[in-house]
Amino acid sequence: MIIRSGRSRIRSAVVVLVAAATLSVAAAVTMVTAEAAAPAPIGVEDEGAGCPVSLPGSLTSNAKLPDPFKKLDGTRITAKSQWPCRREEIVQQAERYVYGAKPAKPASVTGTVSRTSITVNVSDNGRSASFSASVSLPSGNGPFPAVVVFAGLGADTATIQGAGVGIINYNPLTVGAEGTPRNNKQGAFYSLYGSSSSTGLLMAWAWGVSRIIDVIQQSGGSILKADALGVTGCSRYGKGAFVTGAFDERIALTMPVESGSAGAPIFRGIVGESGAQPLSSAYSEQPWLGDAFSSFTGNPNTLPVDTHEMVAMVAPRGLFLMENPHIDWLAARSGSVAALAGAEVYKALGAGDNISYWSDVQDGTHCAVRPEWKTPLQQNLQKFLLRTGNAAGVIRVSSLKSGNLADWRDWQTPTLTDSGPTTPSPSSPPPTSAPPTSPPPTSAPPTSQPPTSEPPTSPPPAGACTATYRAVNSWPGGWQGEVTVHAGSSAINGWTVRWTLANGQAISQLWNGTLTTSGSAVTVKSLSYNGALGAGASTTFGMTGTGNAATPAPTCTSP
């Protein structure tokens, strides 16, 4: 059993439930979620550090993505307040098998913050190291929000500074140098923890950003706001930004760009994605990943975690993933699956509008500044760092590299309650969250499985099943709708919904059901994972179509 100590687990953020919607536009799949205020970042690096975690002694092979809601004891979480300890299980598995250990805050961290630079001095167990970062601030007196930019390369810095956000230019190579063998790693991290440390460069880089945040927190907040910090990087530095945001909960906004293998894309998908950088290549090109990952380069199916869970580790904080579908090496198809799967955790926590993913871009140049990303970048800065906006997150997947989440999971997304666990962690009381301010989402993005609702408090409808239609969205020449299937007073095993399309209507895409049409007659049948419903339970399927929006009257039969 491992119990980390020294950090509070009390969550100060308040998460809210939001409604989700999906929209298929042109050559891309787009999901737009409802608007809600951003949660405040947590004031500690790892709020679950006090949770007891016992990692299994052996691993089993699983070609599907691991269930992010399933605890190591085999049970699934049922409440949002259980997420911090479930997240800690993921943290420790990711450290052991993927990245290497991230040491807690050293015994001594000191430094300075000025309008032009940050200095960091660390010492631990008789060893010391120092590094620094340059600072570029907007005009005015501050204090300012800021984004840590890996090596000056990441999200568009002109847009960041134009929004009134400062730049912290961080050279990660001073903390973990590339071009070194695994048994002789160099840089500030390895000066403290040994050149033969099994921790890879990505985690060492993330550790360096955490120490910068320590200094900012200690500085008094007259220049930089410790609770309004972001991180970004592109390519190898996108890998670093992704890991940094996942492992430090003080970061309000994480923005990896084109991170590729060892970044956001799922390890299990990279193996079969044509042209993607193989895992063995990503492992050997530089010591980015932890030494232990060598056991999984040929068979990632035995990994107990995958990167969709690292996406989930960022929840409910802001996450904006930017990918390039024009370069096969970058594995954007596997990246889209990681985003879609991780978004399921965001939605379960009531924070579905806090994640954005955008790979539908025209310019295939690596690490280019792209016009498609400018508006969502501004919106994320306003929402999570400036606290002046509440724009909803957008998931826009290029048709060139569109992953199908249904191919990768055999688990469903639960409806998490706001109540605490029946057995709280022995190290500290579970965090609590505020009551939801809006109803839970009723639709899932295309390619994902819908959650099955809990039995309603009112009497269930009589008969085998009923179906109700809801208009979700409409635009000139198109529309989006959702159908909810309710079981009656008895459980059902399969359902069929029928209705008639209005004159001029056609369905262009349908998810979470099997569609057949004959003229204007529509028939949708259940799939293997959503056909069995308990008495009074419900599930949903969604669709987009052409023509004018209308409100049909669907009927339901079972089986």
Coordinates of C-alpha atoms in Angstrom, one line a residue:
M1 CA 0.0 0.0 0.0
I2 CA 1.2 3.5 -0.9
I3 CA 0.0 6.6 0.9
R4 CA 1.3 9.9 -0.2
S5 CA 1.3 12.7 2.3
G6 CA 1.9 16.3 2.7
R7 CA -0.7 17.7 0.4
S8 CA -4.4 18.5 1.0
R9 CA -7.1 16.6 -0.7
I10 CA -9.8 19.2 -0.2
R11 CA -11.2 20.3 -3.5
S12 CA -12.0 24.0 -3.7
A13 CA -13.4 23.8 -7.2
V14 CA -17.1 23.7 -7.7
V15 CA -18.1 21.6 -10.7
V16 CA -21.4 22.0 -12.5
L17 CA -23.5 19.8 -14.7
V18 CA -23.9 20.9 -18.2
A19 CA -25.9 19.8 -21.2
A20 CA -24.0 18.3 -24.1
A21 CA -24.9 18.4 -27.8
T22 CA -23.3 17.1 -31.0
L23 CA -23.1 18.5 -34.4
S24 CA -21.8 17.1 -37.7
V25 CA -20.6 19.9 -40.0
A26 CA -19.0 19.5 -43.4
A27 CA -16.0 17.2 -43.2
A28 CA -15.7 17.2 -39.5
V29 CA -17.4 15.9 -36.4
T30 CA -18.2 18.7 -33.9
M31 CA -19.4 18.6 -30.4
V32 CA -20.5 21.8 -28.7
T33 CA -21.4 21.7 -25.0
A34 CA -23.4 24.0 -23.0
E35 CA -21.9 27.1 -21.3
A36 CA -20.9 27.2 -17.6
A37 CA -18.4 29.0 -15.5
A38 CA -14.9 27.6 -15.2
P39 CA -13.9 25.9 -11.9
A40 CA -11.1 27.4 -9.9
P41 CA -7.9 25.3 -10.0
I42 CA -7.0 23.4 -7.0
G43 CA -4.4 25.0 -4.8
V44 CA -2.3 21.9 -4.3
E45 CA -0.3 19.8 -6.8
D46 CA -2.0 16.5 -6.1
E47 CA -5.2 16.6 -4.0
G48 CA -5.4 12.8 -3.9
A49 CA -1.9 12.4 -2.5
G50 CA -3.3 11.1 0.8
C51 CA -5.4 8.4 -0.7
P52 CA -4.3 4.8 0.0
V53 CA -3.4 3.0 -3.2
S54 CA -2.4 -0.6 -3.6
L55 CA -1.1 -1.4 -7.1
P56 CA -1.7 -4.9 -8.4
G57 CA 1.2 -7.3 -8.5
S58 CA 0.4 -8.6 -12.0
L59 CA -1.0 -7.2 -15.2
T60 CA -3.6 -8.6 -17.6
S61 CA -4.0 -8.0 -21.3
N62 CA -6.9 -5.8 -22.5
A63 CA -7.2 -4.6 -26.1
K64 CA -9.9 -2.1 -25.0
L65 CA -9.2 1.1 -23.2
P66 CA -9.2 0.6 -19.4
D67 CA -12.4 1.8 -17.6
P68 CA -11.5 5.2 -16.0
F69 CA -14.3 4.8 -13.5
K70 CA -13.2 1.3 -12.3
K71 CA -11.2 1.3 -9.1
L72 CA -8.3 -1.1 -8.5
D73 CA -10.5 -3.1 -6.2
G74 CA -12.8 -3.9 -9.2
T75 CA -15.7 -1.6 -8.1
R76 CA -16.8 1.5 -10.0
I77 CA -17.0 5.0 -8.5
T78 CA -20.6 6.2 -8.0
A79 CA -20.0 9.8 -6.7
K80 CA -18.0 12.7 -7.9
S81 CA -16.4 13.0 -4.5
Q82 CA -14.7 9.6 -5.2
W83 CA -12.9 10.9 -8.2
P84 CA -9.9 12.3 -6.4
C85 CA -8.9 8.9 -5.0
R86 CA -9.7 7.2 -8.3
R87 CA -7.6 9.8 -10.0
E88 CA -4.7 9.0 -7.6
E89 CA -4.9 5.4 -8.6
I90 CA -4.4 6.5 -12.2
V91 CA -1.6 8.8 -11.2
Q92 CA 0.4 6.1 -9.5
Q93 CA -0.2 3.6 -12.3
A94 CA 0.9 6.2 -14.9
E95 CA 4.0 6.9 -12.9
R96 CA 5.0 3.3 -12.4
Y97 CA 4.4 2.0 -15.9
V98 CA 4.6 5.1 -18.3
Y99 CA 6.5 8.2 -17.1
G100 CA 8.4 7.3 -14.0
A101 CA 7.9 8.8 -10.5
K102 CA 7.3 12.5 -10.0
P103 CA 8.8 13.3 -6.6
A104 CA 6.7 15.6 -4.3
K105 CA 7.8 19.1 -3.6
P106 CA 11.5 19.1 -2.4
A107 CA 12.4 20.0 1.2
S108 CA 13.4 23.5 0.1
V109 CA 12.1 25.5 -2.9
T110 CA 13.0 29.2 -3.0
G111 CA 13.2 31.7 -5.8
T112 CA 12.2 35.1 -7.1
V113 CA 9.5 36.4 -9.4
S114 CA 10.0 39.7 -11.3
R115 CA 8.5 41.2 -14.4
T116 CA 11.2 39.7 -16.5
S117 CA 12.2 36.4 -14.9
I118 CA 11.6 33.6 -12.4
T119 CA 14.4 31.9 -10.6
V120 CA 14.1 28.5 -8.9
N121 CA 16.4 27.0 -6.3
V122 CA 15.7 23.5 -5.0
S123 CA 17.4 21.3 -2.5
D124 CA 16.5 17.8 -1.2
N125 CA 18.4 15.1 0.6
G126 CA 21.6 17.0 0.5
R127 CA 21.5 17.9 -3.2
S128 CA 20.8 21.2 -4.8
A129 CA 19.9 22.6 -8.3
S130 CA 18.8 25.8 -9.9
F131 CA 17.1 26.9 -13.1
S132 CA 15.2 29.9 -14.4
A133 CA 12.6 31.1 -16.9
S134 CA 12.0 34.4 -18.6
V135 CA 8.8 36.4 -18.2
S136 CA 7.0 38.7 -20.7
L137 CA 4.0 40.6 -19.3
P138 CA 1.3 42.7 -20.8
S139 CA 1.2 46.4 -20.0
G140 CA -0.3 47.4 -16.7
N141 CA 0.4 46.8 -13.1
G142 CA -0.9 43.2 -12.7
P143 CA -1.1 40.8 -11.1
F144 CA -1.4 38.8 -14.4
P145 CA -2.5 35.4 -15.4
A146 CA 0.3 33.6 -17.4
V147 CA 1.0 30.6 -19.6
V148 CA 4.1 28.5 -19.3
V149 CA 5.4 28.0 -22.9
F150 CA 7.8 25.2 -23.4
A151 CA 10.8 26.5 -25.3
G152 CA 8.8 29.3 -26.9
L153 CA 6.8 26.8 -28.9
G154 CA 3.1 26.0 -28.4
A155 CA -0.2 27.8 -28.7
D156 CA 0.0 31.1 -30.5
T157 CA 1.9 33.4 -28.1
A158 CA 0.7 36.5 -30.0
T159 CA -2.9 35.6 -29.3
I160 CA -2.0 34.8 -25.7
Q161 CA -0.3 38.1 -25.0
G162 CA -3.0 39.9 -27.0
A163 CA -5.6 38.6 -24.6
G164 CA -3.7 40.2 -21.7
V165 CA -2.0 37.0 -20.5
G166 CA 1.7 36.9 -19.6
I167 CA 4.2 34.4 -21.0
I168 CA 6.6 32.3 -18.9
N169 CA 9.2 31.0 -21.4
Y170 CA 10.4 27.8 -19.9
N171 CA 13.4 25.9 -21.3
P172 CA 12.7 22.3 -20.2
L173 CA 16.1 21.1 -21.4
T174 CA 17.7 22.8 -18.4
V175 CA 15.7 20.5 -16.2
G176 CA 16.0 17.3 -18.3
A177 CA 18.4 17.4 -21.2
E178 CA 17.8 15.5 -24.4
G179 CA 20.6 13.6 -26.2
T180 CA 21.6 11.7 -23.1
P181 CA 21.5 7.9 -22.4
R182 CA 19.0 6.6 -20.0
N183 CA 21.7 5.7 -17.4
N184 CA 23.2 9.1 -17.5
K185 CA 20.4 11.7 -17.7
Q186 CA 21.3 15.3 -17.1
G187 CA 19.6 18.5 -15.9
A188 CA 18.3 20.0 -12.7
F189 CA 15.9 17.1 -12.0
Y190 CA 18.6 14.5 -12.3
S191 CA 21.0 16.6 -10.2
L192 CA 18.6 16.0 -7.3
Y193 CA 17.4 12.5 -8.1
G194 CA 20.3 10.9 -9.8
S195 CA 21.5 10.5 -13.4
S196 CA 20.3 6.9 -13.5
S197 CA 16.8 7.8 -12.3
S198 CA 14.1 5.8 -14.1
T199 CA 11.9 8.9 -14.5
G200 CA 11.7 10.0 -18.1
L201 CA 12.2 13.5 -19.4
L202 CA 8.5 14.3 -19.8
M203 CA 7.9 13.9 -16.1
A204 CA 11.2 15.7 -15.2
W205 CA 10.0 18.6 -17.3
A206 CA 6.6 18.5 -15.6
W207 CA 8.3 18.5 -12.2
G208 CA 10.2 21.7 -13.3
V209 CA 7.0 23.5 -14.0
S210 CA 5.6 22.5 -10.7
R211 CA 8.6 24.1 -9.0
I212 CA 8.0 27.3 -10.9
I213 CA 4.5 27.3 -9.6
D214 CA 5.8 26.7 -6.1
V215 CA 7.9 29.9 -6.4
I216 CA 4.9 31.9 -7.9
Q217 CA 2.7 30.7 -5.0
Q218 CA 5.3 31.9 -2.5
S219 CA 5.9 35.3 -4.2
G220 CA 2.8 37.0 -2.8
G221 CA 0.9 37.4 -6.0
S222 CA 1.8 40.9 -6.8
I223 CA 3.1 40.1 -10.3
L224 CA 1.7 36.7 -11.3
K225 CA -1.6 35.0 -10.3
A226 CA -0.9 31.5 -8.9
D227 CA -4.5 30.5 -9.5
A228 CA -4.5 31.5 -13.2
L229 CA -1.7 29.6 -14.9
G230 CA -1.7 27.6 -18.1
V231 CA 0.8 25.5 -19.9
T232 CA 1.4 24.8 -23.6
G233 CA 4.0 23.3 -25.9
C234 CA 4.2 21.8 -29.4
S235 CA 5.6 18.5 -30.7
R236 CA 8.0 17.0 -28.1
Y237 CA 7.1 20.0 -25.9
G238 CA 3.4 19.3 -26.5
K239 CA 4.1 15.9 -24.9
G240 CA 5.7 17.8 -21.9
A241 CA 2.8 20.2 -21.7
F242 CA 0.3 17.3 -21.7
V243 CA 2.0 15.5 -18.9
T244 CA 2.5 18.7 -16.9
G245 CA -1.2 19.6 -16.9
A246 CA -2.2 16.1 -16.0
F247 CA 0.1 15.8 -13.0
D248 CA -0.3 19.3 -11.4
E249 CA -3.8 20.3 -10.4
R250 CA -2.7 23.9 -9.9
I251 CA -2.7 24.5 -13.6
A252 CA -6.0 26.0 -14.8
L253 CA -5.6 25.5 -18.5
T254 CA -3.5 22.8 -20.4
M255 CA -2.9 23.3 -24.1
P256 CA -0.8 20.6 -25.9
V257 CA -0.2 21.0 -29.6
E258 CA 0.5 18.1 -32.0
S259 CA 2.0 16.0 -29.2
G260 CA 2.1 12.7 -31.1
S261 CA 3.3 9.4 -29.8
A262 CA 4.1 9.6 -26.0
G263 CA 1.7 12.6 -25.9
A264 CA -2.1 12.5 -26.0
P265 CA -2.8 9.7 -28.6
I266 CA -3.8 6.4 -27.0
F267 CA -0.9 3.9 -26.9
R268 CA -3.2 1.1 -27.9
G269 CA -4.2 2.9 -31.1
I270 CA -0.8 3.9 -32.2
V271 CA 0.2 0.3 -32.9
G272 CA -2.4 0.0 -35.6
E273 CA -2.4 3.6 -37.0
S274 CA -0.6 3.6 -40.3
G275 CA 2.4 5.9 -40.4
A276 CA 2.2 6.9 -36.7
Q277 CA 5.5 6.9 -34.8
P278 CA 5.8 3.5 -33.3
L279 CA 6.0 3.2 -29.5
S280 CA 9.4 1.7 -29.7
S281 CA 10.6 4.7 -31.7
A282 CA 9.1 7.2 -29.3
Y283 CA 10.7 5.3 -26.4
S284 CA 14.2 5.2 -28.0
E285 CA 14.3 8.6 -29.8
Q286 CA 14.8 10.4 -26.5
P287 CA 14.4 9.2 -22.9
W288 CA 11.0 11.0 -22.8
L289 CA 9.1 8.0 -21.3
G290 CA 10.0 6.3 -18.1
D291 CA 12.4 3.3 -18.2
A292 CA 9.6 0.9 -17.3
F293 CA 7.7 1.7 -20.5
S294 CA 10.2 -0.5 -22.4
S295 CA 8.1 -3.5 -21.4
F296 CA 5.0 -2.2 -23.3
T297 CA 6.4 -0.9 -26.6
G298 CA 5.6 -4.1 -28.3
N299 CA 2.3 -4.8 -26.5
P300 CA 0.5 -1.8 -25.0
N301 CA -2.5 -4.0 -24.3
T302 CA -1.0 -5.0 -21.0
L303 CA -0.7 -1.4 -19.8
P304 CA -3.2 -0.9 -17.0
V305 CA -3.7 2.7 -18.1
D306 CA -3.8 4.6 -21.3
T307 CA -3.7 8.3 -22.3
H308 CA -7.5 8.8 -22.2
E309 CA -7.0 8.5 -18.4
M310 CA -4.3 11.2 -18.5
V311 CA -6.8 13.4 -20.2
A312 CA -9.2 12.5 -17.4
M313 CA -6.6 13.5 -14.8
V314 CA -6.9 17.1 -16.1
A315 CA -10.7 17.1 -15.4
P316 CA -12.5 19.3 -14.4
R317 CA -9.8 21.9 -15.3
G318 CA -9.5 23.5 -18.7
L319 CA -8.0 21.3 -21.5
F320 CA -7.6 22.4 -25.2
L321 CA -6.0 19.7 -27.3
M322 CA -4.8 20.8 -30.8
E323 CA -3.8 18.2 -33.4
N324 CA -2.6 18.0 -37.0
P325 CA -4.3 15.2 -39.1
H326 CA -2.1 15.9 -42.2
I327 CA 1.1 14.2 -40.7
D328 CA 0.6 10.5 -40.1
W329 CA 3.6 10.4 -37.7
L330 CA 1.6 12.5 -35.2
A331 CA -1.1 9.8 -34.7
A332 CA -4.1 12.2 -34.7
R333 CA -6.6 9.4 -35.0
S334 CA -5.5 7.9 -31.7
G335 CA -5.4 11.4 -30.3
S336 CA -9.1 11.9 -31.1
V337 CA -10.0 8.6 -29.3
A338 CA -8.1 9.8 -26.3
A339 CA -10.0 13.1 -26.3
L340 CA -13.4 11.4 -26.8
A341 CA -12.8 8.9 -24.1
G342 CA -11.4 11.4 -21.6
A343 CA -14.4 13.7 -22.3
E344 CA -16.6 11.0 -20.9
V345 CA -15.0 11.6 -17.5
Y346 CA -15.4 15.4 -17.9
K347 CA -19.1 14.8 -18.6
A348 CA -19.5 12.5 -15.6
L349 CA -18.0 15.1 -13.4
G350 CA -20.4 17.7 -14.7
A351 CA -17.6 19.6 -16.5
G352 CA -18.2 18.5 -20.1
D353 CA -17.8 22.1 -21.4
N354 CA -14.2 22.4 -20.0
I355 CA -12.6 20.2 -22.7
S356 CA -11.9 21.2 -26.3
Y357 CA -10.3 19.2 -29.1
W358 CA -9.6 20.5 -32.6
S359 CA -7.9 18.6 -35.4
D360 CA -10.0 20.0 -38.3
V361 CA -7.3 22.3 -39.8
Q362 CA -6.2 23.1 -43.3
D363 CA -2.5 23.8 -42.9
G364 CA -0.5 20.7 -42.5
T365 CA 2.7 22.4 -41.5
H366 CA 4.0 21.1 -38.1
C367 CA 3.5 23.5 -35.2
A368 CA 2.0 26.2 -37.5
V369 CA 0.0 29.1 -36.1
R370 CA -3.5 28.2 -37.4
P371 CA -6.5 30.6 -37.8
E372 CA -8.9 27.7 -36.9
W373 CA -7.5 27.7 -33.4
K374 CA -7.5 31.4 -32.7
T375 CA -11.1 31.8 -31.5
P376 CA -11.2 28.7 -29.3
L377 CA -7.8 29.7 -27.9
Q378 CA -9.1 33.2 -27.0
Q379 CA -12.2 31.6 -25.4
N380 CA -10.2 29.2 -23.3
L381 CA -7.9 32.0 -22.1
Q382 CA -10.9 34.2 -21.2
K383 CA -12.7 31.3 -19.4
F384 CA -9.9 29.7 -17.4
L385 CA -7.3 32.4 -16.9
L386 CA -8.9 35.8 -17.2
R387 CA -12.3 34.6 -15.8
T388 CA -14.1 36.9 -18.1
G389 CA -15.9 34.4 -20.3
N390 CA -17.9 31.1 -20.2
A391 CA -17.7 29.8 -23.8
A392 CA -18.5 26.1 -24.2
G393 CA -15.8 23.7 -25.2
V394 CA -15.8 22.3 -28.7
I395 CA -14.7 18.9 -30.0
R396 CA -14.0 19.1 -33.7
V397 CA -12.5 16.0 -35.2
S398 CA -11.1 16.0 -38.8
S399 CA -12.5 13.4 -41.1
L400 CA -8.9 12.7 -42.1
K401 CA -8.1 11.2 -38.7
S402 CA -11.4 10.4 -37.1
G403 CA -11.3 7.8 -34.3
N404 CA -14.3 5.7 -33.2
L405 CA -14.6 5.5 -29.5
A406 CA -17.1 2.6 -29.7
D407 CA -14.3 0.5 -31.1
W408 CA -12.2 1.1 -28.1
R409 CA -14.4 0.7 -25.0
D410 CA -16.5 -1.9 -23.4
W411 CA -17.6 0.3 -20.5
Q412 CA -20.4 2.8 -20.1
T413 CA -20.2 6.3 -18.5
P414 CA -21.9 6.3 -15.1
T415 CA -24.1 9.0 -13.7
L416 CA -22.1 10.2 -10.7
T417 CA -24.0 11.6 -7.8
D418 CA -22.9 14.5 -5.7
S419 CA -22.9 12.5 -2.4
G420 CA -19.8 11.3 -0.7
P421 CA -18.5 7.7 -0.7
T422 CA -19.9 5.4 2.0
T423 CA -16.4 4.7 3.3
P424 CA -14.3 7.9 3.2
S425 CA -10.5 7.7 2.8
P426 CA -8.8 7.2 6.1
S427 CA -6.3 9.9 5.5
S428 CA -8.8 12.8 5.0
P429 CA -12.5 13.5 4.5
P430 CA -13.7 13.3 0.9
P431 CA -14.1 16.6 -1.0
T432 CA -17.6 17.9 -1.6
S433 CA -19.2 19.6 -4.5
A434 CA -22.0 22.0 -4.9
P435 CA -25.4 20.9 -6.1
P436 CA -25.7 21.0 -9.9
T437 CA -27.1 24.2 -11.4
S438 CA -28.3 22.5 -14.6
P439 CA -29.7 19.1 -15.6
P440 CA -27.2 16.4 -16.5
P441 CA -26.3 15.8 -20.1
T442 CA -28.7 13.6 -22.0
S443 CA -26.7 13.0 -25.2
A444 CA -23.3 11.7 -26.0
P445 CA -21.0 12.7 -28.8
P446 CA -21.0 10.5 -32.0
T447 CA -19.1 7.2 -31.6
S448 CA -19.6 7.1 -27.8
Q449 CA -22.0 5.1 -25.8
P450 CA -24.7 6.9 -23.9
P451 CA -25.1 6.4 -20.1
T452 CA -28.0 4.5 -18.8
S453 CA -30.0 6.6 -16.4
E454 CA -30.9 5.7 -12.9
P455 CA -34.5 4.8 -12.3
P456 CA -36.7 8.0 -12.0
T457 CA -38.3 8.9 -8.8
S458 CA -41.7 9.1 -10.5
P459 CA -43.5 6.0 -11.6
P460 CA -42.1 4.5 -14.8
P461 CA -44.3 4.5 -17.9
A462 CA -46.4 1.5 -18.4
G463 CA -45.9 -0.9 -21.4
A464 CA -42.7 -2.3 -22.9
C465 CA -41.1 1.1 -23.8
T466 CA -41.8 4.6 -24.9
A467 CA -39.8 7.1 -26.9
T468 CA -39.7 10.9 -26.8
Y469 CA -38.0 13.3 -29.2
R470 CA -36.1 16.4 -28.3
A471 CA -34.8 19.1 -30.7
V472 CA -31.2 19.8 -29.8
N473 CA -30.1 22.3 -32.5
S474 CA -31.0 23.6 -35.9
W475 CA -29.3 25.7 -38.6
P476 CA -30.2 26.7 -42.2
G477 CA -30.8 23.4 -44.0
G478 CA -30.0 21.2 -41.1
W479 CA -31.0 20.0 -37.6
Q480 CA -30.0 17.8 -34.7
G481 CA -32.3 15.7 -32.5
E482 CA -32.2 13.2 -29.7
V483 CA -34.5 10.4 -28.8
T484 CA -34.9 9.0 -25.2
V485 CA -36.1 5.5 -24.9
H486 CA -37.8 4.6 -21.6
A487 CA -38.4 1.1 -20.3
G488 CA -41.8 0.6 -18.8
S489 CA -42.7 -1.1 -15.5
S490 CA -40.7 -4.2 -16.6
A491 CA -37.1 -4.6 -17.8
I492 CA -36.6 -4.9 -21.6
N493 CA -33.9 -6.6 -23.7
G494 CA -33.8 -4.6 -26.9
W495 CA -35.9 -1.9 -28.4
T496 CA -37.0 -0.5 -31.8
V497 CA -38.1 3.1 -32.4
R498 CA -40.0 4.2 -35.5
W499 CA -41.2 7.6 -36.9
T500 CA -41.9 9.3 -40.1
L501 CA -39.6 12.0 -41.5
A502 CA -41.2 15.4 -42.5
N503 CA -41.3 16.4 -46.1
G504 CA -37.8 17.1 -47.4
Q505 CA -36.0 15.7 -44.3
A506 CA -33.2 13.2 -44.4
I507 CA -30.9 11.7 -41.7
S508 CA -27.2 12.2 -42.4
Q509 CA -25.7 10.7 -39.3
L510 CA -27.1 8.7 -36.3
W511 CA -25.2 7.4 -33.3
N512 CA -26.0 4.9 -30.5
G513 CA -28.4 3.0 -32.7
T514 CA -28.8 1.0 -36.0
L515 CA -30.6 3.1 -38.6
T516 CA -32.7 1.9 -41.6
T517 CA -35.0 4.0 -43.7
S518 CA -37.6 3.3 -46.4
G519 CA -38.8 6.4 -48.0
S520 CA -39.8 8.7 -45.1
A521 CA -40.2 5.8 -42.7
V522 CA -37.4 5.6 -40.1
T523 CA -36.5 2.6 -37.9
V524 CA -33.8 2.7 -35.3
K525 CA -32.8 -0.5 -33.3
S526 CA -30.8 -0.8 -30.2
L527 CA -27.1 -1.8 -30.1
S528 CA -25.5 -4.5 -28.0
Y529 CA -24.6 -2.2 -25.2
N530 CA -27.8 -0.1 -24.8
G531 CA -30.6 -2.5 -25.5
A532 CA -31.0 -4.0 -22.0
L533 CA -32.8 -1.5 -19.7
G534 CA -34.0 -2.1 -16.3
A535 CA -37.6 -1.2 -15.3
G536 CA -38.0 2.6 -15.6
A537 CA -34.5 3.1 -16.9
S538 CA -33.7 5.0 -20.1
T539 CA -31.1 5.5 -22.8
T540 CA -30.6 8.0 -25.7
F541 CA -29.6 8.1 -29.3
G542 CA -28.9 11.1 -31.4
M543 CA -28.8 12.2 -35.0
T544 CA -28.2 15.0 -37.4
G545 CA -30.1 15.6 -40.7
T546 CA -30.8 17.9 -43.6
G547 CA -34.0 19.8 -44.4
N548 CA -36.1 21.8 -41.9
A549 CA -36.3 20.9 -38.3
A550 CA -39.5 19.1 -37.2
T551 CA -40.8 17.4 -34.0
P552 CA -41.8 13.8 -34.8
A553 CA -43.9 11.5 -32.6
P554 CA -41.7 8.3 -32.3
T555 CA -43.1 5.0 -31.1
C556 CA -41.2 2.3 -29.3
T557 CA -41.6 -1.5 -29.2
S558 CA -39.6 -4.2 -27.5
P559 CA -37.9 -6.4 -28.5

